[in-house]
C-alpha cells in the first residue's frame, strides 16, 4: 500500500506540472491584456505607464521565459502574486479554501448518502410506486440546471418561506464566536449544500439502483436466498456491498466536479469560496490568481482520485490495486 500510494503521488506530481503548463499557455492565449486592465482602473492608459506595469509584473518577457519562471515558482510552492488584490496568491486561496471545502464536502456527503439510500430503496422495490417516484425525482434533479435550481431554492426557502438565509457565509455584523458562530455558519450552509448535493444525488441514486439490480441476479445472491436469509440481510450484506464499487468509482471521479459546480453555487449564494474567487479573477484578468485556483482545483481532483483507489481496499479487500 505504501509503494502504491508513493507511486500515485509521483504520477500526480507529474500530471499537476503538465496541467500547470497547459493552463498557463491557454490563459495567455486568451484575448485581453492585464496591464491594460490595471491601467484602465488607475485612470491612466499612457503607453509609458503600460510599459512600466508590464515590466513590474514580468509581462514584457517572452512567453517561454514567463512559463519557466512560473513553473519554477510553483515547484517551490510559490503561486505568485495577485497584482489586482495586492496579496500573495497562496494567501488569498488559503483564506477562501476552507469555505469551499466545507461546502463541497458537505454536498458530497449529502449526495452520496441520499443517493445510495434512494437507489437501494428503489432497487428493493423494483416496479412499485416508490421505485417510480424515486427514479422520477432523481431524473428531475439531474435534468434541472444547477443555477436555476439554486435560484428557485432562494426564492422558495428564503424569500417566500423565510426558513433559511439565502446569501452569505454567516450573519453580517453579528460577531458570533465559538459554537454560536459554528451553528450560524451551518445554518447558512444548509441551502447551498442541499442545492449542490441534490444535483449529484440523482446520479448516485440511478447508479446504485442499476448496480444493485444487476448484482441481485447473480448466483451467490440466489444461493443466499436459498439458505433462507432475510431479504434485508441479503440486500445489505450481499447485494449492496458488491454493488457499491461502481458507485465509489463514480463518486471519486465526480468529487472533483463539486468544486466546478461550487462556482455557480458560490456566485448565486454569495459564498466566499475559491469558486467565487476564480470568477472574480477571470473578470479582472488576474492571471496569477486564476492559475493558482486552477492548480489547487486540479490537486484536489487528483487527491480525491487517490482516496477513491485506497477506499477500494476498504470496501472490498479482494481488490488489489497496483501502481
PDB file of C-alpha atoms in Angstrom:
ATOM      1  CA  UNK A   1       0.000   0.000   0.000  1.00  0.00           C
ATOM      2  CA  UNK A   2       2.842   2.410   0.825  1.00  0.00           C
ATOM      3  CA  UNK A   3       4.519   1.696  -2.508  1.00  0.00           C
ATOM      4  CA  UNK A   4       1.214   2.164  -4.319  1.00  0.00           C
ATOM      5  CA  UNK A   5       0.486   5.499  -2.631  1.00  0.00           C
ATOM      6  CA  UNK A   6       4.050   6.735  -3.269  1.00  0.00           C
ATOM      7  CA  UNK A   7       3.791   5.820  -6.939  1.00  0.00           C
ATOM      8  CA  UNK A   8       0.444   7.539  -7.314  1.00  0.00           C
ATOM      9  CA  UNK A   9       1.760  10.680  -5.604  1.00  0.00           C
ATOM     10  CA  UNK A  10       4.691  10.782  -8.035  1.00  0.00           C
ATOM     11  CA  UNK A  11       2.352  10.415 -11.013  1.00  0.00           C
ATOM     12  CA  UNK A  12       0.080  13.088  -9.547  1.00  0.00           C
ATOM     13  CA  UNK A  13       3.010  15.499  -9.293  1.00  0.00           C
ATOM     14  CA  UNK A  14       3.884  14.956 -12.974  1.00  0.00           C
ATOM     15  CA  UNK A  15       0.243  15.380 -14.020  1.00  0.00           C
ATOM     16  CA  UNK A  16      -0.036  18.554 -11.946  1.00  0.00           C
ATOM     17  CA  UNK A  17       3.002  20.079 -13.659  1.00  0.00           C
ATOM     18  CA  UNK A  18       1.541  19.228 -17.086  1.00  0.00           C
ATOM     19  CA  UNK A  19      -1.784  20.803 -16.081  1.00  0.00           C
ATOM     20  CA  UNK A  20       0.055  23.909 -14.876  1.00  0.00           C
ATOM     21  CA  UNK A  21       1.868  24.289 -18.212  1.00  0.00           C
ATOM     22  CA  UNK A  22      -1.311  23.727 -20.225  1.00  0.00           C
ATOM     23  CA  UNK A  23      -3.343  26.192 -18.164  1.00  0.00           C
ATOM     24  CA  UNK A  24      -0.576  28.794 -18.412  1.00  0.00           C
ATOM     25  CA  UNK A  25      -0.485  28.566 -22.212  1.00  0.00           C
ATOM     26  CA  UNK A  26      -4.285  28.583 -22.564  1.00  0.00           C
ATOM     27  CA  UNK A  27      -4.752  31.613 -20.302  1.00  0.00           C
ATOM     28  CA  UNK A  28      -2.043  33.618 -22.059  1.00  0.00           C
ATOM     29  CA  UNK A  29      -3.572  32.711 -25.416  1.00  0.00           C
ATOM     30  CA  UNK A  30      -6.862  34.308 -24.375  1.00  0.00           C
ATOM     31  CA  UNK A  31      -7.516  37.887 -25.540  1.00  0.00           C
ATOM     32  CA  UNK A  32      -7.031  40.721 -23.082  1.00  0.00           C
ATOM     33  CA  UNK A  33      -4.054  42.483 -21.523  1.00  0.00           C
ATOM     34  CA  UNK A  34      -3.914  42.571 -17.703  1.00  0.00           C
ATOM     35  CA  UNK A  35      -1.677  45.637 -17.863  1.00  0.00           C
ATOM     36  CA  UNK A  36      -4.342  47.479 -19.870  1.00  0.00           C
ATOM     37  CA  UNK A  37      -6.978  46.429 -17.310  1.00  0.00           C
ATOM     38  CA  UNK A  38      -4.879  47.758 -14.422  1.00  0.00           C
ATOM     39  CA  UNK A  39      -4.101  50.953 -16.308  1.00  0.00           C
ATOM     40  CA  UNK A  40      -7.791  51.486 -17.020  1.00  0.00           C
ATOM     41  CA  UNK A  41      -8.665  51.039 -13.356  1.00  0.00           C
ATOM     42  CA  UNK A  42      -5.943  53.539 -12.427  1.00  0.00           C
ATOM     43  CA  UNK A  43      -7.308  56.026 -14.953  1.00  0.00           C
ATOM     44  CA  UNK A  44      -4.065  56.151 -16.931  1.00  0.00           C
ATOM     45  CA  UNK A  45      -3.753  54.442 -20.309  1.00  0.00           C
ATOM     46  CA  UNK A  46      -0.457  56.128 -21.207  1.00  0.00           C
ATOM     47  CA  UNK A  47       1.947  53.914 -23.161  1.00  0.00           C
ATOM     48  CA  UNK A  48       4.774  54.617 -20.715  1.00  0.00           C
ATOM     49  CA  UNK A  49       2.602  53.595 -17.767  1.00  0.00           C
ATOM     50  CA  UNK A  50       1.559  50.394 -19.576  1.00  0.00           C
ATOM     51  CA  UNK A  51       5.207  49.540 -20.215  1.00  0.00           C
ATOM     52  CA  UNK A  52       6.054  50.115 -16.552  1.00  0.00           C
ATOM     53  CA  UNK A  53       3.255  47.784 -15.497  1.00  0.00           C
ATOM     54  CA  UNK A  54       4.425  45.085 -17.900  1.00  0.00           C
ATOM     55  CA  UNK A  55       7.998  45.352 -16.615  1.00  0.00           C
ATOM     56  CA  UNK A  56       6.845  45.278 -12.983  1.00  0.00           C
ATOM     57  CA  UNK A  57       4.874  42.046 -13.371  1.00  0.00           C
ATOM     58  CA  UNK A  58       7.160  40.396 -15.941  1.00  0.00           C
ATOM     59  CA  UNK A  59       4.641  40.666 -18.783  1.00  0.00           C
ATOM     60  CA  UNK A  60       7.307  42.113 -21.096  1.00  0.00           C
ATOM     61  CA  UNK A  61       9.288  38.841 -21.076  1.00  0.00           C
ATOM     62  CA  UNK A  62       8.922  36.222 -23.844  1.00  0.00           C
ATOM     63  CA  UNK A  63       6.243  33.623 -23.189  1.00  0.00           C
ATOM     64  CA  UNK A  64       8.688  30.757 -22.646  1.00  0.00           C
ATOM     65  CA  UNK A  65      10.595  32.836 -20.072  1.00  0.00           C
ATOM     66  CA  UNK A  66       7.366  33.634 -18.223  1.00  0.00           C
ATOM     67  CA  UNK A  67       6.436  29.935 -18.338  1.00  0.00           C
ATOM     68  CA  UNK A  68       9.791  28.811 -16.921  1.00  0.00           C
ATOM     69  CA  UNK A  69       9.670  31.393 -14.140  1.00  0.00           C
ATOM     70  CA  UNK A  70       6.132  30.427 -13.210  1.00  0.00           C
ATOM     71  CA  UNK A  71       6.652  26.628 -13.270  1.00  0.00           C
ATOM     72  CA  UNK A  72       9.828  27.016 -11.217  1.00  0.00           C
ATOM     73  CA  UNK A  73       7.911  29.086  -8.664  1.00  0.00           C
ATOM     74  CA  UNK A  74       5.083  26.517  -8.484  1.00  0.00           C
ATOM     75  CA  UNK A  75       7.586  23.736  -7.815  1.00  0.00           C
ATOM     76  CA  UNK A  76       8.742  25.811  -4.826  1.00  0.00           C
ATOM     77  CA  UNK A  77       5.071  26.078  -3.719  1.00  0.00           C
ATOM     78  CA  UNK A  78       5.046  29.756  -4.687  1.00  0.00           C
ATOM     79  CA  UNK A  79       1.876  30.526  -6.666  1.00  0.00           C
ATOM     80  CA  UNK A  80       2.877  34.104  -7.384  1.00  0.00           C
ATOM     81  CA  UNK A  81       1.434  37.497  -6.518  1.00  0.00           C
ATOM     82  CA  UNK A  82      -2.001  38.848  -7.330  1.00  0.00           C
ATOM     83  CA  UNK A  83      -1.483  42.246  -8.949  1.00  0.00           C
ATOM     84  CA  UNK A  84      -5.190  43.002  -8.571  1.00  0.00           C
ATOM     85  CA  UNK A  85      -5.595  42.069  -4.894  1.00  0.00           C
ATOM     86  CA  UNK A  86      -2.052  43.118  -3.943  1.00  0.00           C
ATOM     87  CA  UNK A  87      -1.588  39.935  -1.921  1.00  0.00           C
ATOM     88  CA  UNK A  88       0.184  36.590  -2.434  1.00  0.00           C
ATOM     89  CA  UNK A  89      -1.989  34.115  -4.327  1.00  0.00           C
ATOM     90  CA  UNK A  90      -1.452  31.351  -1.799  1.00  0.00           C
ATOM     91  CA  UNK A  91      -2.731  33.637   0.966  1.00  0.00           C
ATOM     92  CA  UNK A  92      -5.881  34.521  -0.989  1.00  0.00           C
ATOM     93  CA  UNK A  93      -6.594  30.853  -1.731  1.00  0.00           C
ATOM     94  CA  UNK A  94      -5.869  29.793   1.848  1.00  0.00           C
ATOM     95  CA  UNK A  95      -8.406  32.343   3.090  1.00  0.00           C
ATOM     96  CA  UNK A  96     -11.130  31.061   0.729  1.00  0.00           C
ATOM     97  CA  UNK A  97     -10.344  27.334   0.555  1.00  0.00           C
ATOM     98  CA  UNK A  98     -11.942  26.339   3.908  1.00  0.00           C
ATOM     99  CA  UNK A  99     -15.317  27.727   2.790  1.00  0.00           C
ATOM    100  CA  UNK A 100     -15.164  25.790  -0.486  1.00  0.00           C
ATOM    101  CA  UNK A 101     -14.076  22.571   1.234  1.00  0.00           C
ATOM    102  CA  UNK A 102     -16.880  22.927   3.770  1.00  0.00           C
ATOM    103  CA  UNK A 103     -19.455  23.419   1.012  1.00  0.00           C
ATOM    104  CA  UNK A 104     -18.077  20.710  -1.310  1.00  0.00           C
ATOM    105  CA  UNK A 105     -17.565  18.025   1.338  1.00  0.00           C
ATOM    106  CA  UNK A 106     -20.973  18.647   2.894  1.00  0.00           C
ATOM    107  CA  UNK A 107     -22.640  18.447  -0.517  1.00  0.00           C
ATOM    108  CA  UNK A 108     -20.621  15.309  -1.293  1.00  0.00           C
ATOM    109  CA  UNK A 109     -21.748  13.556   1.897  1.00  0.00           C
ATOM    110  CA  UNK A 110     -25.373  14.589   1.280  1.00  0.00           C
ATOM    111  CA  UNK A 111     -25.357  13.463  -2.349  1.00  0.00           C
ATOM    112  CA  UNK A 112     -23.597  10.144  -1.687  1.00  0.00           C
ATOM    113  CA  UNK A 113     -25.655   9.254   1.400  1.00  0.00           C
ATOM    114  CA  UNK A 114     -29.030  10.165  -0.049  1.00  0.00           C
ATOM    115  CA  UNK A 115     -28.119   8.723  -3.446  1.00  0.00           C
ATOM    116  CA  UNK A 116     -27.126   5.294  -2.096  1.00  0.00           C
ATOM    117  CA  UNK A 117     -30.143   5.206   0.216  1.00  0.00           C
ATOM    118  CA  UNK A 118     -32.590   6.176  -2.543  1.00  0.00           C
ATOM    119  CA  UNK A 119     -31.015   3.743  -5.018  1.00  0.00           C
ATOM    120  CA  UNK A 120     -31.136   0.881  -2.516  1.00  0.00           C
ATOM    121  CA  UNK A 121     -34.810   1.527  -1.726  1.00  0.00           C
ATOM    122  CA  UNK A 122     -35.672   1.778  -5.428  1.00  0.00           C
ATOM    123  CA  UNK A 123     -33.922  -1.490  -6.284  1.00  0.00           C
ATOM    124  CA  UNK A 124     -35.536  -3.345  -3.374  1.00  0.00           C
ATOM    125  CA  UNK A 125     -38.984  -2.169  -4.520  1.00  0.00           C
ATOM    126  CA  UNK A 126     -38.454  -2.541  -8.252  1.00  0.00           C
ATOM    127  CA  UNK A 127     -41.558  -1.843 -10.320  1.00  0.00           C
ATOM    128  CA  UNK A 128     -43.570  -0.400  -7.416  1.00  0.00           C
ATOM    129  CA  UNK A 129     -44.787   3.159  -6.995  1.00  0.00           C
ATOM    130  CA  UNK A 130     -41.905   4.075  -4.675  1.00  0.00           C
ATOM    131  CA  UNK A 131     -39.388   2.946  -7.301  1.00  0.00           C
ATOM    132  CA  UNK A 132     -41.141   5.082  -9.919  1.00  0.00           C
ATOM    133  CA  UNK A 133     -41.237   8.163  -7.683  1.00  0.00           C
ATOM    134  CA  UNK A 134     -37.548   7.884  -6.721  1.00  0.00           C
ATOM    135  CA  UNK A 135     -36.483   7.442 -10.338  1.00  0.00           C
ATOM    136  CA  UNK A 136     -38.648  10.362 -11.453  1.00  0.00           C
ATOM    137  CA  UNK A 137     -37.370  12.712  -8.730  1.00  0.00           C
ATOM    138  CA  UNK A 138     -33.767  11.735  -9.486  1.00  0.00           C
ATOM    139  CA  UNK A 139     -34.300  12.420 -13.176  1.00  0.00           C
ATOM    140  CA  UNK A 140     -35.840  15.831 -12.439  1.00  0.00           C
ATOM    141  CA  UNK A 141     -32.920  16.915 -10.235  1.00  0.00           C
ATOM    142  CA  UNK A 142     -30.388  15.670 -12.784  1.00  0.00           C
ATOM    143  CA  UNK A 143     -32.086  17.422 -15.719  1.00  0.00           C
ATOM    144  CA  UNK A 144     -32.556  20.734 -13.902  1.00  0.00           C
ATOM    145  CA  UNK A 145     -29.763  23.316 -14.490  1.00  0.00           C
ATOM    146  CA  UNK A 146     -27.829  23.895 -11.290  1.00  0.00           C
ATOM    147  CA  UNK A 147     -28.050  27.694 -11.347  1.00  0.00           C
ATOM    148  CA  UNK A 148     -31.837  27.591 -11.892  1.00  0.00           C
ATOM    149  CA  UNK A 149     -32.253  25.119  -9.035  1.00  0.00           C
ATOM    150  CA  UNK A 150     -30.218  27.431  -6.792  1.00  0.00           C
ATOM    151  CA  UNK A 151     -32.285  30.491  -7.708  1.00  0.00           C
ATOM    152  CA  UNK A 152     -35.562  28.653  -7.133  1.00  0.00           C
ATOM    153  CA  UNK A 153     -34.312  27.417  -3.764  1.00  0.00           C
ATOM    154  CA  UNK A 154     -33.529  31.004  -2.731  1.00  0.00           C
ATOM    155  CA  UNK A 155     -36.939  32.242  -3.871  1.00  0.00           C
ATOM    156  CA  UNK A 156     -38.824  29.442  -2.109  1.00  0.00           C
ATOM    157  CA  UNK A 157     -36.996  28.823   1.171  1.00  0.00           C
ATOM    158  CA  UNK A 158     -35.541  32.274   1.743  1.00  0.00           C
ATOM    159  CA  UNK A 159     -37.806  34.845   0.099  1.00  0.00           C
ATOM    160  CA  UNK A 160     -41.224  33.181   0.307  1.00  0.00           C
ATOM    161  CA  UNK A 161     -40.999  30.980   3.407  1.00  0.00           C
ATOM    162  CA  UNK A 162     -38.197  32.748   5.243  1.00  0.00           C
ATOM    163  CA  UNK A 163     -36.883  29.477   6.670  1.00  0.00           C
ATOM    164  CA  UNK A 164     -33.236  29.731   5.611  1.00  0.00           C
ATOM    165  CA  UNK A 165     -30.814  32.556   4.780  1.00  0.00           C
ATOM    166  CA  UNK A 166     -30.349  32.957   1.050  1.00  0.00           C
ATOM    167  CA  UNK A 167     -26.940  34.595   0.910  1.00  0.00           C
ATOM    168  CA  UNK A 168     -23.632  34.794   2.706  1.00  0.00           C
ATOM    169  CA  UNK A 169     -21.333  32.662   4.846  1.00  0.00           C
ATOM    170  CA  UNK A 170     -22.540  33.954   8.197  1.00  0.00           C
ATOM    171  CA  UNK A 171     -24.689  36.730   9.657  1.00  0.00           C
ATOM    172  CA  UNK A 172     -23.048  40.049   8.835  1.00  0.00           C
ATOM    173  CA  UNK A 173     -22.326  42.214  11.868  1.00  0.00           C
ATOM    174  CA  UNK A 174     -23.413  39.578  14.396  1.00  0.00           C
ATOM    175  CA  UNK A 175     -19.843  38.974  15.636  1.00  0.00           C
ATOM    176  CA  UNK A 176     -20.672  35.484  16.872  1.00  0.00           C
ATOM    177  CA  UNK A 177     -17.914  33.386  18.434  1.00  0.00           C
ATOM    178  CA  UNK A 178     -17.420  29.755  19.395  1.00  0.00           C
ATOM    179  CA  UNK A 179     -20.283  27.333  18.939  1.00  0.00           C
ATOM    180  CA  UNK A 180     -22.708  30.167  18.186  1.00  0.00           C
ATOM    181  CA  UNK A 181     -20.659  31.148  15.119  1.00  0.00           C
ATOM    182  CA  UNK A 182     -20.327  27.498  14.062  1.00  0.00           C
ATOM    183  CA  UNK A 183     -24.099  26.982  14.202  1.00  0.00           C
ATOM    184  CA  UNK A 184     -24.622  30.234  12.311  1.00  0.00           C
ATOM    185  CA  UNK A 185     -22.291  29.051   9.528  1.00  0.00           C
ATOM    186  CA  UNK A 186     -24.057  25.677   9.390  1.00  0.00           C
ATOM    187  CA  UNK A 187     -27.394  27.496   9.182  1.00  0.00           C
ATOM    188  CA  UNK A 188     -26.147  29.425   6.133  1.00  0.00           C
ATOM    189  CA  UNK A 189     -24.654  26.220   4.706  1.00  0.00           C
ATOM    190  CA  UNK A 190     -27.913  24.249   4.527  1.00  0.00           C
ATOM    191  CA  UNK A 191     -29.356  25.803   1.386  1.00  0.00           C
ATOM    192  CA  UNK A 192     -26.228  25.869  -0.851  1.00  0.00           C
ATOM    193  CA  UNK A 193     -25.089  22.401   0.276  1.00  0.00           C
ATOM    194  CA  UNK A 194     -28.506  20.843  -0.337  1.00  0.00           C
ATOM    195  CA  UNK A 195     -28.799  22.520  -3.733  1.00  0.00           C
ATOM    196  CA  UNK A 196     -25.401  21.258  -4.857  1.00  0.00           C
ATOM    197  CA  UNK A 197     -25.852  17.845  -3.232  1.00  0.00           C
ATOM    198  CA  UNK A 198     -29.272  17.088  -4.719  1.00  0.00           C
ATOM    199  CA  UNK A 199     -27.927  17.577  -8.238  1.00  0.00           C
ATOM    200  CA  UNK A 200     -25.263  14.886  -7.787  1.00  0.00           C
ATOM    201  CA  UNK A 201     -27.554  12.737  -5.616  1.00  0.00           C
ATOM    202  CA  UNK A 202     -29.610  11.936  -8.695  1.00  0.00           C
ATOM    203  CA  UNK A 203     -26.581  10.370 -10.392  1.00  0.00           C
ATOM    204  CA  UNK A 204     -25.689   8.169  -7.415  1.00  0.00           C
ATOM    205  CA  UNK A 205     -29.303   7.068  -6.944  1.00  0.00           C
ATOM    206  CA  UNK A 206     -29.647   5.845 -10.508  1.00  0.00           C
ATOM    207  CA  UNK A 207     -26.209   4.219 -10.481  1.00  0.00           C
ATOM    208  CA  UNK A 208     -26.895   2.414  -7.176  1.00  0.00           C
ATOM    209  CA  UNK A 209     -30.263   1.167  -8.395  1.00  0.00           C
ATOM    210  CA  UNK A 210     -28.866  -0.181 -11.669  1.00  0.00           C
ATOM    211  CA  UNK A 211     -25.851  -1.779  -9.988  1.00  0.00           C
ATOM    212  CA  UNK A 212     -27.909  -3.453  -7.259  1.00  0.00           C
ATOM    213  CA  UNK A 213     -30.406  -4.847  -9.773  1.00  0.00           C
ATOM    214  CA  UNK A 214     -27.528  -6.334 -11.749  1.00  0.00           C
ATOM    215  CA  UNK A 215     -25.901  -7.903  -8.675  1.00  0.00           C
ATOM    216  CA  UNK A 216     -29.240  -9.273  -7.397  1.00  0.00           C
ATOM    217  CA  UNK A 217     -29.437 -11.558 -10.443  1.00  0.00           C
ATOM    218  CA  UNK A 218     -26.089 -13.244  -9.723  1.00  0.00           C
ATOM    219  CA  UNK A 219     -25.753 -16.812  -8.464  1.00  0.00           C
ATOM    220  CA  UNK A 220     -24.395 -16.034  -4.994  1.00  0.00           C
ATOM    221  CA  UNK A 221     -27.497 -13.939  -4.264  1.00  0.00           C
ATOM    222  CA  UNK A 222     -29.721 -16.822  -5.333  1.00  0.00           C
ATOM    223  CA  UNK A 223     -27.718 -19.070  -3.022  1.00  0.00           C
ATOM    224  CA  UNK A 224     -28.252 -16.674  -0.122  1.00  0.00           C
ATOM    225  CA  UNK A 225     -31.987 -16.697  -0.799  1.00  0.00           C
ATOM    226  CA  UNK A 226     -31.979 -20.485  -0.918  1.00  0.00           C
ATOM    227  CA  UNK A 227     -30.349 -20.567   2.527  1.00  0.00           C
ATOM    228  CA  UNK A 228     -33.337 -18.704   3.896  1.00  0.00           C
ATOM    229  CA  UNK A 229     -31.626 -15.406   4.776  1.00  0.00           C
ATOM    230  CA  UNK A 230     -33.881 -12.452   5.374  1.00  0.00           C
ATOM    231  CA  UNK A 231     -34.327 -10.100   2.375  1.00  0.00           C
ATOM    232  CA  UNK A 232     -32.941  -7.141   4.351  1.00  0.00           C
ATOM    233  CA  UNK A 233     -29.776  -9.095   5.181  1.00  0.00           C
ATOM    234  CA  UNK A 234     -29.343 -10.141   1.559  1.00  0.00           C
ATOM    235  CA  UNK A 235     -29.771  -6.590   0.328  1.00  0.00           C
ATOM    236  CA  UNK A 236     -27.338  -5.147   2.866  1.00  0.00           C
ATOM    237  CA  UNK A 237     -24.596  -7.788   3.114  1.00  0.00           C
ATOM    238  CA  UNK A 238     -24.595  -9.359  -0.315  1.00  0.00           C
ATOM    239  CA  UNK A 239     -26.164  -7.050  -2.875  1.00  0.00           C
ATOM    240  CA  UNK A 240     -25.240  -3.556  -1.656  1.00  0.00           C
ATOM    241  CA  UNK A 241     -21.682  -4.447  -0.678  1.00  0.00           C
ATOM    242  CA  UNK A 242     -20.902  -5.825  -4.125  1.00  0.00           C
ATOM    243  CA  UNK A 243     -22.864  -3.151  -5.981  1.00  0.00           C
ATOM    244  CA  UNK A 244     -21.199  -0.235  -4.208  1.00  0.00           C
ATOM    245  CA  UNK A 245     -17.899  -0.414  -6.138  1.00  0.00           C
ATOM    246  CA  UNK A 246     -19.166   1.308  -9.322  1.00  0.00           C
ATOM    247  CA  UNK A 247     -20.743   3.991  -7.127  1.00  0.00           C
ATOM    248  CA  UNK A 248     -17.439   4.558  -5.319  1.00  0.00           C
ATOM    249  CA  UNK A 249     -15.672   4.876  -8.673  1.00  0.00           C
ATOM    250  CA  UNK A 250     -18.195   7.393  -9.935  1.00  0.00           C
ATOM    251  CA  UNK A 251     -18.111   9.311  -6.648  1.00  0.00           C
ATOM    252  CA  UNK A 252     -14.332   9.586  -6.822  1.00  0.00           C
ATOM    253  CA  UNK A 253     -14.495  10.941 -10.367  1.00  0.00           C
ATOM    254  CA  UNK A 254     -17.256  13.410  -9.580  1.00  0.00           C
ATOM    255  CA  UNK A 255     -15.839  14.614  -6.262  1.00  0.00           C
ATOM    256  CA  UNK A 256     -13.587  16.985  -8.162  1.00  0.00           C
ATOM    257  CA  UNK A 257     -16.549  18.238 -10.183  1.00  0.00           C
ATOM    258  CA  UNK A 258     -18.118  19.518  -6.979  1.00  0.00           C
ATOM    259  CA  UNK A 259     -15.509  22.279  -6.996  1.00  0.00           C
ATOM    260  CA  UNK A 260     -16.584  23.240 -10.518  1.00  0.00           C
ATOM    261  CA  UNK A 261     -20.237  23.155  -9.528  1.00  0.00           C
ATOM    262  CA  UNK A 262     -19.394  25.250  -6.490  1.00  0.00           C
ATOM    263  CA  UNK A 263     -18.522  28.161  -8.804  1.00  0.00           C
ATOM    264  CA  UNK A 264     -22.199  28.610  -9.694  1.00  0.00           C
ATOM    265  CA  UNK A 265     -23.414  27.900  -6.170  1.00  0.00           C
ATOM    266  CA  UNK A 266     -20.937  30.321  -4.611  1.00  0.00           C
ATOM    267  CA  UNK A 267     -21.928  33.012  -7.084  1.00  0.00           C
ATOM    268  CA  UNK A 268     -25.667  32.600  -6.501  1.00  0.00           C
ATOM    269  CA  UNK A 269     -25.432  32.299  -2.710  1.00  0.00           C
ATOM    270  CA  UNK A 270     -22.549  34.804  -2.297  1.00  0.00           C
ATOM    271  CA  UNK A 271     -20.490  32.060  -0.654  1.00  0.00           C
ATOM    272  CA  UNK A 272     -16.875  33.272  -0.133  1.00  0.00           C
ATOM    273  CA  UNK A 273     -15.021  30.286  -1.616  1.00  0.00           C
ATOM    274  CA  UNK A 274     -12.398  29.778  -4.309  1.00  0.00           C
ATOM    275  CA  UNK A 275     -15.127  29.383  -6.935  1.00  0.00           C
ATOM    276  CA  UNK A 276     -16.203  32.971  -6.384  1.00  0.00           C
ATOM    277  CA  UNK A 277     -12.525  33.962  -6.232  1.00  0.00           C
ATOM    278  CA  UNK A 278     -11.916  32.300  -9.605  1.00  0.00           C
ATOM    279  CA  UNK A 279     -14.877  34.109 -11.163  1.00  0.00           C
ATOM    280  CA  UNK A 280     -13.585  37.481  -9.931  1.00  0.00           C
ATOM    281  CA  UNK A 281     -10.043  36.705 -11.131  1.00  0.00           C
ATOM    282  CA  UNK A 282     -11.346  35.805 -14.593  1.00  0.00           C
ATOM    283  CA  UNK A 283     -13.289  39.061 -14.955  1.00  0.00           C
ATOM    284  CA  UNK A 284     -10.275  41.074 -13.746  1.00  0.00           C
ATOM    285  CA  UNK A 285      -7.666  39.293 -15.905  1.00  0.00           C
ATOM    286  CA  UNK A 286      -5.752  38.351 -12.746  1.00  0.00           C
ATOM    287  CA  UNK A 287      -3.648  35.625 -14.374  1.00  0.00           C
ATOM    288  CA  UNK A 288      -1.627  34.524 -11.346  1.00  0.00           C
ATOM    289  CA  UNK A 289      -4.691  34.206  -9.129  1.00  0.00           C
ATOM    290  CA  UNK A 290      -6.629  32.356 -11.823  1.00  0.00           C
ATOM    291  CA  UNK A 291      -3.768  29.917 -12.400  1.00  0.00           C
ATOM    292  CA  UNK A 292      -3.401  29.395  -8.666  1.00  0.00           C
ATOM    293  CA  UNK A 293      -7.061  28.437  -8.325  1.00  0.00           C
ATOM    294  CA  UNK A 294      -6.726  26.052 -11.278  1.00  0.00           C
ATOM    295  CA  UNK A 295      -3.700  24.367  -9.689  1.00  0.00           C
ATOM    296  CA  UNK A 296      -5.413  23.936  -6.322  1.00  0.00           C
ATOM    297  CA  UNK A 297      -8.573  22.588  -8.002  1.00  0.00           C
ATOM    298  CA  UNK A 298      -6.539  20.094 -10.049  1.00  0.00           C
ATOM    299  CA  UNK A 299      -4.658  18.994  -6.929  1.00  0.00           C
ATOM    300  CA  UNK A 300      -7.966  18.387  -5.160  1.00  0.00           C
ATOM    301  CA  UNK A 301      -9.210  16.227  -8.060  1.00  0.00           C
ATOM    302  CA  UNK A 302      -6.014  14.150  -8.006  1.00  0.00           C
ATOM    303  CA  UNK A 303      -6.289  13.758  -4.235  1.00  0.00           C
ATOM    304  CA  UNK A 304      -9.908  12.598  -4.491  1.00  0.00           C
ATOM    305  CA  UNK A 305      -8.915  10.022  -7.110  1.00  0.00           C
ATOM    306  CA  UNK A 306      -6.169   8.693  -4.844  1.00  0.00           C
ATOM    307  CA  UNK A 307      -8.580   8.440  -1.912  1.00  0.00           C
ATOM    308  CA  UNK A 308     -11.018   6.563  -4.161  1.00  0.00           C
ATOM    309  CA  UNK A 309      -8.395   3.967  -5.065  1.00  0.00           C
ATOM    310  CA  UNK A 310      -7.476   3.494  -1.413  1.00  0.00           C
ATOM    311  CA  UNK A 311     -11.142   3.112  -0.464  1.00  0.00           C
ATOM    312  CA  UNK A 312     -11.400   0.213  -2.911  1.00  0.00           C
ATOM    313  CA  UNK A 313      -9.492  -1.985  -0.470  1.00  0.00           C
ATOM    314  CA  UNK A 314     -11.714  -0.924   2.398  1.00  0.00           C
ATOM    315  CA  UNK A 315     -14.940  -1.607   0.516  1.00  0.00           C
ATOM    316  CA  UNK A 316     -13.733  -4.892  -0.959  1.00  0.00           C
ATOM    317  CA  UNK A 317     -10.448  -6.366   0.398  1.00  0.00           C
ATOM    318  CA  UNK A 318     -10.323  -8.803  -2.518  1.00  0.00           C
ATOM    319  CA  UNK A 319      -9.304  -5.975  -4.823  1.00  0.00           C
ATOM    320  CA  UNK A 320      -5.574  -5.394  -5.117  1.00  0.00           C
ATOM    321  CA  UNK A 321      -4.737  -2.069  -6.752  1.00  0.00           C
ATOM    322  CA  UNK A 322      -1.326  -1.876  -8.382  1.00  0.00           C
ATOM    323  CA  UNK A 323       0.615   1.248  -9.219  1.00  0.00           C
TER     324      UNK A 323
END
